[in-house]
C-alpha positions as a Markdown table, in Angstrom:
| # | Residue | x | y | z |
|---|---|---|---|---|
| 1 | Met | 96.7 | 183.2 | 144.0 |
| 2 | Thr | 97.0 | 185.0 | 147.0 |
| 3 | Asp | 96.4 | 188.6 | 146.2 |
| 4 | Gln | 96.7 | 190.0 | 149.5 |
| 5 | Thr | 96.8 | 193.5 | 150.8 |
| 6 | Pro | 98.3 | 194.6 | 154.4 |
| 7 | Pro | 95.2 | 194.7 | 156.7 |
| 8 | Ser | 95.5 | 198.5 | 157.3 |
| 9 | Glu | 94.7 | 199.1 | 153.5 |
| 10 | Thr | 91.8 | 198.5 | 151.3 |
| 11 | His | 91.5 | 197.4 | 148.0 |
| 12 | Ala | 90.1 | 201.0 | 146.8 |
| 13 | Asp | 93.4 | 202.4 | 148.4 |
| 14 | Thr | 95.7 | 200.0 | 146.6 |
| 15 | Thr | 94.4 | 200.5 | 143.0 |
| 16 | Ala | 94.1 | 204.2 | 143.6 |
| 17 | Ala | 97.9 | 204.2 | 144.9 |
| 18 | Thr | 99.0 | 201.9 | 142.1 |
| 19 | Asp | 97.3 | 204.2 | 139.6 |
| 20 | Arg | 99.1 | 207.2 | 141.1 |
| 21 | Val | 102.4 | 205.6 | 140.7 |
| 22 | Glu | 101.9 | 204.9 | 137.1 |
| 23 | Thr | 101.0 | 208.2 | 136.4 |
| 24 | Thr | 103.8 | 210.3 | 138.1 |
| 25 | Val | 106.8 | 207.9 | 137.1 |
| 26 | Ser | 108.3 | 209.3 | 133.9 |
| 27 | Glu | 108.6 | 207.3 | 130.6 |
| 28 | Glu | 112.1 | 206.8 | 131.3 |
| 29 | Asn | 111.7 | 205.3 | 134.8 |
| 30 | Arg | 109.0 | 202.8 | 133.3 |
| 31 | Glu | 111.6 | 201.7 | 130.8 |
| 32 | Ala | 114.7 | 201.4 | 132.9 |
| 33 | Pro | 115.7 | 198.0 | 133.8 |
| 34 | Ile | 114.9 | 196.5 | 137.3 |
| 35 | Ala | 117.4 | 193.9 | 138.8 |
| 36 | Val | 115.5 | 191.4 | 140.9 |
| 37 | Leu | 116.8 | 189.1 | 143.4 |
| 38 | Gln | 115.0 | 185.9 | 144.0 |
| 39 | Ile | 116.0 | 183.6 | 147.1 |
| 40 | Glu | 114.5 | 180.2 | 145.9 |
| 41 | Pro | 115.9 | 176.9 | 147.2 |
| 42 | Asp | 114.1 | 175.0 | 144.6 |
| 43 | Ala | 115.9 | 175.1 | 141.3 |
| 44 | Arg | 112.8 | 174.3 | 139.2 |
| 45 | Ser | 110.9 | 177.2 | 140.8 |
| 46 | Ala | 113.7 | 179.3 | 140.5 |
| 47 | Glu | 114.0 | 178.6 | 136.6 |
| 48 | Leu | 110.3 | 178.8 | 136.2 |
| 49 | Phe | 110.0 | 182.5 | 137.6 |
| 50 | Glu | 113.4 | 183.5 | 135.8 |
| 51 | Thr | 111.8 | 182.4 | 132.5 |
| 52 | Phe | 108.5 | 183.7 | 132.5 |
| 53 | Ala | 110.1 | 187.2 | 133.4 |
| 54 | Glu | 112.2 | 186.7 | 130.8 |
| 55 | Arg | 109.3 | 185.6 | 128.1 |
| 56 | Ile | 106.8 | 188.5 | 129.6 |
| 57 | Thr | 109.1 | 191.4 | 129.9 |
| 58 | Asp | 112.9 | 192.8 | 128.7 |
| 59 | Arg | 112.8 | 194.8 | 131.7 |
| 60 | Val | 112.8 | 192.6 | 134.6 |
| 61 | His | 116.3 | 191.0 | 135.4 |
| 62 | Val | 116.2 | 188.0 | 137.8 |
| 63 | Arg | 118.9 | 186.4 | 139.5 |
| 64 | Ser | 118.6 | 183.8 | 141.8 |
| 65 | Val | 120.4 | 182.5 | 145.1 |
| 66 | Lys | 119.2 | 179.6 | 147.0 |
| 67 | Arg | 120.0 | 180.7 | 151.0 |
| 68 | Leu | 118.9 | 183.5 | 153.0 |
| 69 | Ala | 122.6 | 184.5 | 153.9 |
| 70 | Asp | 123.4 | 184.7 | 150.1 |
| 71 | Gly | 120.5 | 187.0 | 149.7 |
| 72 | Val | 121.4 | 189.4 | 152.3 |
| 73 | Asp | 125.3 | 189.3 | 150.6 |
| 74 | Ala | 123.7 | 189.9 | 147.1 |
| 75 | Val | 122.0 | 192.9 | 148.3 |
| 76 | Glu | 124.8 | 194.3 | 150.3 |
| 77 | Thr | 127.3 | 193.9 | 147.1 |
| 78 | Gly | 125.1 | 193.8 | 144.0 |
| 79 | Ile | 123.8 | 191.4 | 141.4 |
| 80 | Glu | 125.3 | 191.1 | 137.9 |
| 81 | Val | 123.1 | 192.0 | 135.0 |
| 82 | Gly | 124.3 | 192.4 | 131.5 |
| 83 | Gly | 128.1 | 191.8 | 132.4 |
| 84 | Glu | 127.6 | 194.8 | 135.1 |
| 85 | Arg | 127.3 | 194.7 | 139.0 |
| 86 | Val | 124.2 | 196.6 | 139.8 |
| 87 | Ala | 121.9 | 197.5 | 143.0 |
| 88 | Val | 119.3 | 195.0 | 143.7 |
| 89 | Asp | 115.9 | 196.9 | 142.8 |
| 90 | Cys | 113.6 | 194.3 | 144.5 |
| 91 | Val | 113.7 | 190.9 | 146.0 |
| 92 | Val | 111.7 | 187.9 | 145.8 |
| 93 | Thr | 111.7 | 185.3 | 148.7 |
| 94 | Glu | 110.3 | 181.9 | 149.4 |
| 95 | Gln | 109.3 | 181.5 | 152.7 |
| 96 | Arg | 110.9 | 178.3 | 153.7 |
| 97 | Leu | 114.7 | 178.7 | 153.0 |
| 98 | Pro | 117.5 | 176.1 | 153.9 |
| 99 | Asp | 119.0 | 178.6 | 156.1 |
| 100 | Gly | 115.9 | 180.4 | 157.8 |
| 101 | His | 112.7 | 181.8 | 156.7 |
| 102 | Gly | 111.6 | 184.7 | 154.4 |
| 103 | Val | 110.3 | 186.5 | 157.5 |
| 104 | Asp | 114.3 | 186.5 | 158.8 |
| 105 | Leu | 115.5 | 187.5 | 155.7 |
| 106 | Thr | 112.8 | 190.5 | 155.4 |
| 107 | Glu | 114.0 | 191.6 | 158.7 |
| 108 | Arg | 117.5 | 191.4 | 158.2 |
| 109 | Leu | 116.9 | 193.6 | 154.6 |
| 110 | Arg | 115.4 | 196.1 | 156.5 |
| 111 | Glu | 118.5 | 196.8 | 158.5 |
| 112 | Val | 120.5 | 196.7 | 155.2 |
| 113 | Asp | 117.8 | 199.0 | 153.1 |
| 114 | Pro | 114.7 | 199.7 | 154.8 |
| 115 | Ala | 113.2 | 200.9 | 151.4 |
| 116 | Leu | 114.2 | 197.9 | 149.4 |
| 117 | Pro | 111.2 | 196.4 | 147.9 |
| 118 | Val | 110.5 | 192.7 | 149.2 |
| 119 | Val | 108.2 | 190.3 | 147.6 |
| 120 | Phe | 107.0 | 186.9 | 148.9 |
| 121 | His | 106.0 | 184.0 | 146.5 |
| 122 | Ser | 105.8 | 181.0 | 148.7 |
| 123 | Thr | 104.3 | 177.6 | 149.0 |
| 124 | Cys | 103.5 | 178.7 | 152.6 |
| 125 | Pro | 99.7 | 179.0 | 152.3 |
| 126 | Gly | 97.3 | 180.8 | 155.0 |
| 127 | Glu | 96.9 | 184.2 | 156.7 |
| 128 | Glu | 99.3 | 183.5 | 159.4 |
| 129 | Cys | 102.2 | 183.1 | 156.7 |
| 130 | Glu | 101.0 | 186.1 | 155.1 |
| 131 | Ala | 100.6 | 188.3 | 158.5 |
| 132 | Ala | 103.9 | 187.5 | 159.3 |
| 133 | Ala | 105.3 | 188.4 | 156.2 |
| 134 | Phe | 103.4 | 191.8 | 155.9 |
| 135 | Gly | 104.6 | 192.2 | 159.6 |
| 136 | Ala | 108.2 | 191.7 | 159.1 |
| 137 | Gly | 107.8 | 194.7 | 156.3 |
| 138 | Ala | 106.9 | 192.7 | 153.3 |
| 139 | Asp | 105.5 | 194.8 | 150.3 |
| 140 | Ala | 103.3 | 192.0 | 148.5 |
| 141 | Tyr | 102.8 | 188.1 | 149.3 |
| 142 | Phe | 101.8 | 185.7 | 146.4 |
| 143 | Glu | 100.8 | 181.9 | 146.9 |
| 144 | Lys | 103.1 | 179.7 | 144.2 |
| 145 | Gly | 101.2 | 178.4 | 141.4 |
| 146 | Ser | 102.2 | 177.8 | 137.7 |
| 147 | Asp | 99.3 | 179.8 | 135.8 |
| 148 | Arg | 100.8 | 182.6 | 133.7 |
| 149 | Gly | 98.4 | 185.0 | 135.4 |
| 150 | Arg | 100.3 | 185.1 | 138.8 |
| 151 | Tyr | 103.5 | 185.4 | 136.9 |
| 152 | Asp | 101.9 | 188.5 | 135.5 |
| 153 | Ala | 100.6 | 190.0 | 138.7 |
| 154 | Ile | 103.7 | 189.2 | 140.6 |
| 155 | Leu | 105.9 | 191.2 | 137.6 |
| 156 | Asp | 103.5 | 193.8 | 137.7 |
| 157 | Arg | 104.2 | 194.4 | 141.6 |
| 158 | Ile | 107.6 | 194.1 | 141.2 |
| 159 | Arg | 107.2 | 197.0 | 138.4 |
| 160 | Ala | 104.9 | 199.3 | 140.3 |
| 161 | Leu | 107.4 | 198.8 | 143.4 |
| 162 | Ala | 110.4 | 199.5 | 141.7 |
| 163 | Asp | 109.1 | 202.4 | 139.8 |
| 164 | Ala | 107.7 | 203.9 | 143.1 |
| 165 | Gln | 111.1 | 203.4 | 144.5 |
| 166 | Arg | 112.9 | 205.5 | 141.9 |
| 167 | Arg | 110.2 | 208.0 | 142.0 |
| 168 | Gln | 111.2 | 208.4 | 145.7 |
| 169 | Glu | 114.6 | 208.3 | 145.2 |
| 170 | Gly | 114.2 | 210.5 | 142.2 |
| 171 | Gly | 116.4 | 207.9 | 140.0 |
| 172 | Thr | 116.2 | 207.2 | 136.2 |
| 173 | Gly | 117.3 | 203.6 | 136.2 |
| 174 | Thr | 118.7 | 200.7 | 137.8 |
| 175 | Ala | 121.7 | 202.0 | 140.3 |
| 176 | Ala | 125.1 | 201.2 | 138.8 |
| 177 | Thr | 126.4 | 200.4 | 142.5 |
| 178 | Pro | 124.9 | 198.3 | 145.7 |
| 179 | Arg | 122.8 | 200.0 | 147.9 |
| 180 | Thr | 123.8 | 200.8 | 151.4 |
| 181 | Ala | 122.5 | 200.7 | 154.9 |
| 182 | Gly | 120.1 | 203.5 | 155.5 |
| 183 | Ser | 119.0 | 204.3 | 152.0 |
| 184 | Thr | 115.8 | 206.1 | 152.3 |
| 185 | Gly | 112.5 | 206.1 | 150.3 |
| 186 | Glu | 108.7 | 204.9 | 150.9 |
| 187 | Thr | 107.8 | 201.5 | 150.3 |
| 188 | Leu | 104.5 | 201.1 | 148.7 |
| 189 | Arg | 102.9 | 198.4 | 150.8 |
| 190 | Ser | 100.1 | 196.7 | 148.8 |
| 191 | Glu | 99.7 | 194.4 | 145.9 |
| 192 | Glu | 97.8 | 195.2 | 142.7 |
């Protein structure tokens, strides 16, 4: 598992930032559902992540699409969770997509919503792939593997990012409407 922090941050800063987020987010925010859009071309990988999320936490709801274009559309229009169309709180993407790359997706998402958290869960190993992802604005990067600890770490990171975003926006739960271009908020750019 790659547990990578962007080059400008240290591990101590990462841990301190996560601790600050956890202590300042209200109990209501900690329990609010999180709508996650996964862009994953491999059906087995998509199902595996969805299954782990469902078993590990009731709070994270994952919907998957296979293509970059479908991911951008879903962020703009929202995804269905519990019979309701809601805004995407976090995107999880593979680097290798049938119609582009995760880096391309991240750059396009930054145009739609600069504050939307983006987490890579990828088969693309190596520092170059990680650097490209962080350079495009990714918030975390994990190499794929099937161990539960990896999924725990990804889900912990998703929760921390969503809670930090809600704290910045002053919100208390999953938005009932899709995000609009130009949404503001600070993105926590570390991984722990």
